Coordinates of C-alpha atoms in Angstrom, one line a residue:
X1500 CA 1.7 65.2 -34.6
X1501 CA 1.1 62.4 -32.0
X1502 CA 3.5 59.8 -31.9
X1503 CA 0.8 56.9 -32.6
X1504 CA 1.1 58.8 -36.2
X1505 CA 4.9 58.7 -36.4
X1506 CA 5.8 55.6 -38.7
X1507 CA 9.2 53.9 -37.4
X1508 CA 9.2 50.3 -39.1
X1509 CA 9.8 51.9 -42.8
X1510 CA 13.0 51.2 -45.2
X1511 CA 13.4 55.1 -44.8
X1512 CA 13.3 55.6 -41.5
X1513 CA 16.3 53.0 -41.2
X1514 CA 18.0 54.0 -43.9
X1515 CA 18.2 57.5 -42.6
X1516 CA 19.0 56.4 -39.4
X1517 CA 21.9 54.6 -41.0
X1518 CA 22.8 57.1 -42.8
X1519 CA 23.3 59.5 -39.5
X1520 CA 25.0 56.8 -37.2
X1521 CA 27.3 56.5 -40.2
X1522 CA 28.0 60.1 -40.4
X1523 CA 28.7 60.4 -36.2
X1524 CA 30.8 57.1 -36.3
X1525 CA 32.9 59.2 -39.3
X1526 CA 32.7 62.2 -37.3
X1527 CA 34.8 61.0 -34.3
X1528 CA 38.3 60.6 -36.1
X1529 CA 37.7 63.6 -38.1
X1530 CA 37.3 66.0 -35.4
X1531 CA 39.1 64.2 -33.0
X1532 CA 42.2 66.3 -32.6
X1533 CA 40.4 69.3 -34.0
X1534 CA 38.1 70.5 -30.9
X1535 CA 39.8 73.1 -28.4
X1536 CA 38.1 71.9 -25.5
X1537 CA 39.6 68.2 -26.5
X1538 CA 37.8 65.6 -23.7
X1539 CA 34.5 67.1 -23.8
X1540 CA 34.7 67.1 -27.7
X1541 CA 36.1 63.4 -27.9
X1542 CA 33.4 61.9 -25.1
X1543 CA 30.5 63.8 -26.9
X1544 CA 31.1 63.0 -30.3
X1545 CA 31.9 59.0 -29.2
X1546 CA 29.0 58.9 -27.1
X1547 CA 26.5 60.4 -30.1
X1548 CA 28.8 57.9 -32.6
X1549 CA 27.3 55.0 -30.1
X1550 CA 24.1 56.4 -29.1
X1551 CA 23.6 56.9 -33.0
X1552 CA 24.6 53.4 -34.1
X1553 CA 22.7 51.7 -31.1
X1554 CA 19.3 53.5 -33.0
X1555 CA 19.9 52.5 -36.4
X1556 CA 20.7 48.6 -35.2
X1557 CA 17.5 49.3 -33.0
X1558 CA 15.2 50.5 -35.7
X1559 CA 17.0 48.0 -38.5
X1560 CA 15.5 44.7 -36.3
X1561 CA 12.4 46.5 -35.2
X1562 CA 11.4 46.6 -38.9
X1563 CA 12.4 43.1 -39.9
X1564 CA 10.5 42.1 -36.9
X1565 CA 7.7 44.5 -37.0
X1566 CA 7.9 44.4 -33.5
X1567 CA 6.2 48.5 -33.0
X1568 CA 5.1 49.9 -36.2
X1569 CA 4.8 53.2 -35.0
X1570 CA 6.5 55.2 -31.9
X1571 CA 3.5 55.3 -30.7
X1572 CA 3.2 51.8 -30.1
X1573 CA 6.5 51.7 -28.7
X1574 CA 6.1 54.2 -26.0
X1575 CA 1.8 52.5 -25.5
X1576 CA 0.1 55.1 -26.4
X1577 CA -2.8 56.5 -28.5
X1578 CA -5.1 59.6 -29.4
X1579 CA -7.5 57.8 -30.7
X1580 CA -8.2 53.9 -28.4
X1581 CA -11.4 53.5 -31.1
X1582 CA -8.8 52.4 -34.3
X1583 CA -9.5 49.6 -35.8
X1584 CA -13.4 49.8 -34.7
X1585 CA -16.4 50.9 -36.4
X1586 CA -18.4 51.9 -34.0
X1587 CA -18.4 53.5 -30.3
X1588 CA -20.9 51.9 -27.8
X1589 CA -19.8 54.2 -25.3
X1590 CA -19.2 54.0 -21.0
X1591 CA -20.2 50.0 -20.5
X1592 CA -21.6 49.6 -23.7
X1593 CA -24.7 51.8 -22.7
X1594 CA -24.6 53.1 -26.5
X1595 CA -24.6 49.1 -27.8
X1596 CA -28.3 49.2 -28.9
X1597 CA -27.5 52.2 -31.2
X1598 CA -24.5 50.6 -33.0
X1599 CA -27.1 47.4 -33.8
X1600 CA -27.9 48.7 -37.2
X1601 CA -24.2 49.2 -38.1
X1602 CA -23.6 45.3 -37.3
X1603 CA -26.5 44.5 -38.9
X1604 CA -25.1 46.3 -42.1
X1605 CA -22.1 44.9 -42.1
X1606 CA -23.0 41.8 -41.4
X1607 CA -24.9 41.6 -44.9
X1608 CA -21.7 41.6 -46.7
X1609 CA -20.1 39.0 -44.4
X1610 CA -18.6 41.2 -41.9
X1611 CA -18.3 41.2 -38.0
X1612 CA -17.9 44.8 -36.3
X1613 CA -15.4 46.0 -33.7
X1614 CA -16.5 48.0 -31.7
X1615 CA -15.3 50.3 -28.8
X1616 CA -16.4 50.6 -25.1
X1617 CA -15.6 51.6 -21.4
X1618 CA -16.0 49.3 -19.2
X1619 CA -15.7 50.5 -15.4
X1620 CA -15.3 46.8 -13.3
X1621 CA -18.1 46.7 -10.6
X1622 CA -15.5 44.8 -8.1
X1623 CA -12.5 46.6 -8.7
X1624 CA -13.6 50.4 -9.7
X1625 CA -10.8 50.4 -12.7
X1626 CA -12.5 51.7 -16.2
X1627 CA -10.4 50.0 -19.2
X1628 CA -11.0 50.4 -23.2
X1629 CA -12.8 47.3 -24.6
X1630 CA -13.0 46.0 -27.9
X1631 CA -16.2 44.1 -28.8
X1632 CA -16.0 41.9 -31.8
X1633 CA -19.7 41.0 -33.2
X1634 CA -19.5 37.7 -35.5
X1635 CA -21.9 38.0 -38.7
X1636 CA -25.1 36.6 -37.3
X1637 CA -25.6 38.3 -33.9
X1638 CA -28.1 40.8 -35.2
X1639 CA -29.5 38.2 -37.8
X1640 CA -33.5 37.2 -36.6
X1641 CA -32.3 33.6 -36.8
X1642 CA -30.2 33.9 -34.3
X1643 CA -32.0 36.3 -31.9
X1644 CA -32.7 33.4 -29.4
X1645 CA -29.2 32.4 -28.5
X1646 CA -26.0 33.0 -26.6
X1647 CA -22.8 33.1 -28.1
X1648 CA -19.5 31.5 -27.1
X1649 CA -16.8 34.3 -25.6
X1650 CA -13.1 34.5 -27.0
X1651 CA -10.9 37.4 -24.5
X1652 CA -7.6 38.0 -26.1
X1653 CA -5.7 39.8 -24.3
X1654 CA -2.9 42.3 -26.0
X1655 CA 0.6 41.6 -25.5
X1656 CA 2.8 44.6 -23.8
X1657 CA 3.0 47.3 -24.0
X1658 CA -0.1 46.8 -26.4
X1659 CA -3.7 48.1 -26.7
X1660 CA -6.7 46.6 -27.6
X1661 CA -6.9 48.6 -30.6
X1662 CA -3.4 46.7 -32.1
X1663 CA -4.8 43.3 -32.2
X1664 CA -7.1 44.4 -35.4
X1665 CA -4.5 47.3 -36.7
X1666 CA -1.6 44.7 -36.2
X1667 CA -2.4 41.5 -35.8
X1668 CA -5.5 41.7 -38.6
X1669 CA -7.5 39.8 -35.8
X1670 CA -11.1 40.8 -37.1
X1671 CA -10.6 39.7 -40.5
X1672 CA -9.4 36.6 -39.9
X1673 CA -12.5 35.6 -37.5
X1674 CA -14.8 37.1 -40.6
X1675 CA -13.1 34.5 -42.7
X1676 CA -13.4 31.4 -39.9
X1677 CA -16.7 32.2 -39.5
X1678 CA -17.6 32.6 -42.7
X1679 CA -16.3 29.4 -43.8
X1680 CA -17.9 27.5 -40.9
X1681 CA -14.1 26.8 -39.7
X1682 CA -15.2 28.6 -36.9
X1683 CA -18.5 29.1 -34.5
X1684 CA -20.0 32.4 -34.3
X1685 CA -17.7 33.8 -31.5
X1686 CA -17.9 36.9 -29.6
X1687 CA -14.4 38.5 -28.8
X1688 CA -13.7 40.8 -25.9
X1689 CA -10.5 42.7 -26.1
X1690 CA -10.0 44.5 -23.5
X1691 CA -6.5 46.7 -22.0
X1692 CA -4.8 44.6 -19.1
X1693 CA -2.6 47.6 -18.3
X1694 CA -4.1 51.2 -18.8
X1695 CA -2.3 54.1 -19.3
X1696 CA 0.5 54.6 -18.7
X1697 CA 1.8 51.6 -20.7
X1698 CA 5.7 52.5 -20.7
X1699 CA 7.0 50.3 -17.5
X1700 CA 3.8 49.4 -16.4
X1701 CA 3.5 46.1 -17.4
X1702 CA 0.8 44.2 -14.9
X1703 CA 1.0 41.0 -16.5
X1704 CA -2.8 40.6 -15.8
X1705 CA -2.1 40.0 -12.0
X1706 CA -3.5 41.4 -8.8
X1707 CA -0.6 43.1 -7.3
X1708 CA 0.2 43.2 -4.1
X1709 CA -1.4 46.3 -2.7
X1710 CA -1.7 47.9 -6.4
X1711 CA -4.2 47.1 -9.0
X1712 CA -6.4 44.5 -9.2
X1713 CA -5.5 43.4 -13.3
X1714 CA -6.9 39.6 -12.8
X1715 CA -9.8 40.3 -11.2
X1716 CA -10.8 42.9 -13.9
X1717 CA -9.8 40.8 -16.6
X1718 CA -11.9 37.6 -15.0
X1719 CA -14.8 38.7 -12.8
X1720 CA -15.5 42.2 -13.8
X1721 CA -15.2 41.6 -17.7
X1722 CA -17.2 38.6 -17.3
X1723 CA -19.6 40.3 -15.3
X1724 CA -20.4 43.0 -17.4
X1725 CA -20.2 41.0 -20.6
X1726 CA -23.4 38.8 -19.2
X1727 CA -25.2 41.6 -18.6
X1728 CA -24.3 43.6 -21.6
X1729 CA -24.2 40.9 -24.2
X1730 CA -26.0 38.1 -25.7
X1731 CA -22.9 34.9 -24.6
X1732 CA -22.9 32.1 -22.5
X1733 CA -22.7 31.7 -19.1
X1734 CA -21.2 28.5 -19.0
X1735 CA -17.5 28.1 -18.3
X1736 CA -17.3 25.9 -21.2
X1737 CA -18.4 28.7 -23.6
X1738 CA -15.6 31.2 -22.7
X1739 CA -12.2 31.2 -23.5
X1740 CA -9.2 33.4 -23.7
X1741 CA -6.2 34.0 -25.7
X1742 CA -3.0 36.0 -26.4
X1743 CA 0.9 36.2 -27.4
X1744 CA 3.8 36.7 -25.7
X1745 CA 2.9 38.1 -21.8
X1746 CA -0.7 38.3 -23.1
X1747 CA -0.3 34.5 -23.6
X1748 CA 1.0 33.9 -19.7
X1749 CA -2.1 35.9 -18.5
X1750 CA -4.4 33.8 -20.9
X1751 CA -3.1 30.4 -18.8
X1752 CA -2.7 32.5 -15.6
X1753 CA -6.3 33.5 -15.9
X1754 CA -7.6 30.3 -16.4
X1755 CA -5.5 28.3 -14.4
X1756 CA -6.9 30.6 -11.8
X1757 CA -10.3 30.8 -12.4
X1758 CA -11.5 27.2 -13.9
X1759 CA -15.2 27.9 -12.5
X1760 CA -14.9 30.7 -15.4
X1761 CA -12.7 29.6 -18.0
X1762 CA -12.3 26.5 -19.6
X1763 CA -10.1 27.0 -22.7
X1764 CA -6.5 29.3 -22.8
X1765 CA -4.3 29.8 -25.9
X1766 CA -0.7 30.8 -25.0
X1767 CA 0.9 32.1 -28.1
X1768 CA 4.6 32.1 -27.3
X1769 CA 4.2 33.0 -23.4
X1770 CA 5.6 31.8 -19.9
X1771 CA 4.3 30.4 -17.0
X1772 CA 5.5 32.6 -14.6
X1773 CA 5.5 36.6 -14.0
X1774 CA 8.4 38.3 -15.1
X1775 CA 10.5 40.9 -12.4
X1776 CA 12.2 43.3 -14.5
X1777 CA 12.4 47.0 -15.2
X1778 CA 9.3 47.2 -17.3
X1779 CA 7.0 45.2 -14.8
X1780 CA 8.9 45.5 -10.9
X1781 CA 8.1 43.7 -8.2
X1782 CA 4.4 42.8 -8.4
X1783 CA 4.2 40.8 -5.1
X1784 CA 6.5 42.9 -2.8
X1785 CA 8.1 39.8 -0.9
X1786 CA 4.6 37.8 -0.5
X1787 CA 5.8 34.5 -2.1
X1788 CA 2.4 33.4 -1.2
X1789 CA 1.1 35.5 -4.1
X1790 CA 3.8 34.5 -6.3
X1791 CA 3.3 30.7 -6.0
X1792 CA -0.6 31.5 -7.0
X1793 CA 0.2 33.1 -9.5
X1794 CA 2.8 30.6 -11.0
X1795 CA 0.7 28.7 -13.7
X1796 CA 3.0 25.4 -13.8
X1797 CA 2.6 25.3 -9.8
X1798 CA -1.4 26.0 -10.0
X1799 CA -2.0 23.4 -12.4
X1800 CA 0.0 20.8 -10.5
X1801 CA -1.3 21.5 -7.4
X1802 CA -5.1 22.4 -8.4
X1803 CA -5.9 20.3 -11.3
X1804 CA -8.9 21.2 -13.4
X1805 CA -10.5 20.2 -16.2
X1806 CA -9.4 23.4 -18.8
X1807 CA -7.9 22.9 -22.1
X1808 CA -4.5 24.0 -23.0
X1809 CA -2.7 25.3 -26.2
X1810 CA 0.8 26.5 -25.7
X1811 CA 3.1 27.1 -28.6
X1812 CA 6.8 27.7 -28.5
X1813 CA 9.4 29.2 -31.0
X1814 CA 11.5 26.1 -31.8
X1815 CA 14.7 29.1 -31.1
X1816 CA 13.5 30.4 -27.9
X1817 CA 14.7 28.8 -24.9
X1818 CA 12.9 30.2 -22.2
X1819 CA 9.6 29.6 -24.6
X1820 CA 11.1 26.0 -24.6
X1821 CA 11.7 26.0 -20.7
X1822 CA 7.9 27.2 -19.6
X1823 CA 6.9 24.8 -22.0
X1824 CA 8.6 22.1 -20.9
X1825 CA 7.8 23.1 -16.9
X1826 CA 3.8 23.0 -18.3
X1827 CA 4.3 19.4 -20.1
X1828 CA 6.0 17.9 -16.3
X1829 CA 3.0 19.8 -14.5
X1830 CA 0.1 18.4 -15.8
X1831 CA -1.8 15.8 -15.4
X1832 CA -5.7 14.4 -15.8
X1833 CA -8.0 16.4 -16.1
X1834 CA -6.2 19.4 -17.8
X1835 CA -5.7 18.6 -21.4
X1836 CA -2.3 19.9 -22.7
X1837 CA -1.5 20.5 -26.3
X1838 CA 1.8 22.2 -26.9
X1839 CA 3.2 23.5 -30.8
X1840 CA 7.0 24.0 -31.5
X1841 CA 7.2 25.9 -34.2
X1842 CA 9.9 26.8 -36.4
X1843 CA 11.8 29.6 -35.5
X1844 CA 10.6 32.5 -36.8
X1845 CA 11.5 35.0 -33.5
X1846 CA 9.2 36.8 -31.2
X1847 CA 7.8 39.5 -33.6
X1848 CA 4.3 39.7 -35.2
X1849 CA 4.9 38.2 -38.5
X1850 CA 5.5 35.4 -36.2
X1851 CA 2.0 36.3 -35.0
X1852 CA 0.0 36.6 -37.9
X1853 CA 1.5 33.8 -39.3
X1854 CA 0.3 31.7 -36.4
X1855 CA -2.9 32.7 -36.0
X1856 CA -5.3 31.3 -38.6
X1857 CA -4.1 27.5 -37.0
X1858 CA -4.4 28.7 -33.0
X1859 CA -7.9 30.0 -34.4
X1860 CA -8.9 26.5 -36.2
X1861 CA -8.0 24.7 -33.0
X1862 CA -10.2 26.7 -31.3
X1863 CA -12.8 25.5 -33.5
X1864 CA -12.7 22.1 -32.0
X1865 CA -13.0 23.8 -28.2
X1866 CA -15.3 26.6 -27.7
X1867 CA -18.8 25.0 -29.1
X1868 CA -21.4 26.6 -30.9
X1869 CA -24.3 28.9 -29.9
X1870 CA -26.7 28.2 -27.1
X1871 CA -30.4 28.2 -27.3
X1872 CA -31.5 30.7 -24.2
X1873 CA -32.6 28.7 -21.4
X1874 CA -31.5 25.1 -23.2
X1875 CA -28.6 23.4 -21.6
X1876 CA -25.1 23.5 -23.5
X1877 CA -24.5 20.5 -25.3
X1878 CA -21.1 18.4 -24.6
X1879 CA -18.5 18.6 -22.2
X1880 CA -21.1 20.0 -19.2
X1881 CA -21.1 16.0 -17.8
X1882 CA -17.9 17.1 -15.6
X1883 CA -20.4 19.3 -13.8
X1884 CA -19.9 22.7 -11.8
X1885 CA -16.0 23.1 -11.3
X1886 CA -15.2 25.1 -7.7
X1887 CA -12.7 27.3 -7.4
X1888 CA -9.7 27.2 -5.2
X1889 CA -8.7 29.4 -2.8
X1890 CA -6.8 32.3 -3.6
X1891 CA -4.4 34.2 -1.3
X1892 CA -5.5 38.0 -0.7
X1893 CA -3.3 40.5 -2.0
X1894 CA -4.8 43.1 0.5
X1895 CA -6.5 45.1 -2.8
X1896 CA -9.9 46.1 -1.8
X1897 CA -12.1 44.4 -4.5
X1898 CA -9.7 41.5 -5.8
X1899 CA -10.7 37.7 -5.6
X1900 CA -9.6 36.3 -2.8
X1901 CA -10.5 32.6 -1.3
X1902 CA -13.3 31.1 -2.7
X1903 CA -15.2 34.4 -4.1
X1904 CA -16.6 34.0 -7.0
X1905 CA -19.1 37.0 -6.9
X1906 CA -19.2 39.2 -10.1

């Protein structure tokens, strides 16, 4: 049995865990002058009493939380990277034109498809799962002339793209947006901003310092492929991205970064700058160069675009509270900052779930409709063609550096 299979968020997987930490906790005063080899007997039996109690406590919060619903999800990873889709487009999407007739079908009875690619970036080299959400209307005749707006949500760690429809319910909730006009047609791109392994490899959708080029991936190669691939826009102000916790710092990183791309982040719960801890290291290796650029309150003080921002915070969470805080004394014309303090409600996916349908209706009133091929998109396009800045190069052979913007 693989361990994406192994349920750990379940009343009886914590009640049996209970129910052995209680029985090593009684264990250690029972047969505490009873072992002939006394220390070794004492310090093994205490140390499983601990070891057994520490689970239990563990697995108890993990299922009020639903934080990892399976051990799979704990440890990031999965047999099968097509769950939660319908269909497989295979490497690059080179299969796309075969899964048509299964969008079209399930678009008659008010459905969007998930689907599941490869993509191998043309910049970088790295190949990724990809999850392709097609809204209801993208195979319809009606709408065989235009190009859709783009949504990337990227997974929080050490998530996949295939939890955002398994755990957060992600496509449902965009068939019922859409469905109910609170919501354009919207193509989502869910893509994997770590690869395998997952377990203390967080990347925090950066290009690291002479290791992998995450942000350049996530930005130029995605978009890249996407635009020759799929029927969206081309325009910055048709693409946006989104996520939660770290997946919500590389959502503002991103676009912070890349405002000739991007003109719309959602930051569900996130930070503004990149963790250095056990599960993601040192991603910059001394260059504080790289650091600073990649520090989203410093990028949008000192390179002001015109992107629009949604950051939430748990009203509980103090470092949520902080970054926010940082963003809010950062910014100034022309970013647009909205910022959400929630209740508290901690940083699990209920949390998550419960959020989304709002984060999704205020996207409503950024991303735009559907372009007519060759017609001009309507609305905010008067600011014109926004350059980029220069980026500092990480050495990685591929990643963005200066003013490159090729795809």
């Amino acid at each position: 049995m693989h361990a994406s299979a192994i349920r750990i968020d379940t009343v009886p997987v914590v009640l049996t865990a209970t129910v052995i930490a209680v029985v090593f906790v009684v264990a250690v005063p029972w047969a505490w002058d009873r072992w002939r080899r006394r220390i070794p007997g004492r310090v093994g039996t205490t140390l499983l009493a601990v070891i057994a109690v520490v689970t239990a406590c563990g697995l108890a919060v993990n299922a009020s939380g639903s934080f990892y619903p399976t051990l799979g999800s704990l440890l990031g990873t999965s047999p099968n990277p097509e769950e939660g889709t319908v269909a497989d487009a295979g490497p690059d999407g080179r299969d796309l034109g075969q899964t048509l007739a299964t969008v079209g079908d399930r678009a008659a009875s008010g459905h969007g498809s998930l689907l599941h690619v490869t993509v191998t970036g043309h910049r970088t080299g790295l190949t990724r799962d990809v999850d392709v959400y097609l809204p209801v209307g993208y195979t319809a005749p009606e709408w065989a002339g235009f190009r859709f707006p783009v949504l990337e949500w990227i997974p929080h760690f050490p998530g996949e793209p295939r939890q955002v429809a398994t755990l957060y319910g992600l496509p449902d909730l965009l068939d019922r947006e859409i469905g109910s006009h609170q919501m354009p047609p919207t193509v989502v791109i869910v893509p994997d901003p770590n690869g395998e392994p997952r377990l203390t490899h967080d990347s925090e959708c950066v290009d690291a310092v002479h290791g992998a080029a995450d942000d350049t991936y996530l930005s130029a190669d995605l978009r890249g492929w996407a635009l020759s691939r799929l029927r969206v826009r081309s325009d910055r102000q048709g693409w946006a991205i989104a996520g939660w916790s770290s997946g919500g710092y590389c959502a503002l990183n991103l676009t912070a970064r890349h405002p000739q791309w991007f003109s719309v982040a959602v930051s569900m719960s996130g930070y503004d700058t990149t963790p250095h801890d056990v599960e993601t290291g040192d991603l910059f290796h001394g260059r504080d160069d790289i650091r600073h650029a990649n520090d989203v309150s410093a990028t949008l003080r000192e390179h002001p675009s015109p992107v629009r921002l949604l950051v939430s915070a748990d009203g509980a969470a103090a470092d949520e509270r902080a970054a926010l805080e940082r963003l809010r004394a950062a910014v100034a014309p022309p970013v647009e900052l909205t910022t959400w303090v929630l209740p508290p409600a901690g940083h699990n996916l209920n949390a998550v779930r419960a959020e989304l349908p709002a984060v999704l209706d205020w996207l409503d009133t950024q991303l735009g409709n559907p372009v007519k091929i060759g017609a001009s998109p309507p609305g905010r396009t008067t600011i014109g063609d926004i350059p980029p800045w220069p980026l500092p190069d990480t050495g990685t052979p591929g990643s963005l550096h200066g003013t490159d913007t090729s795809l």
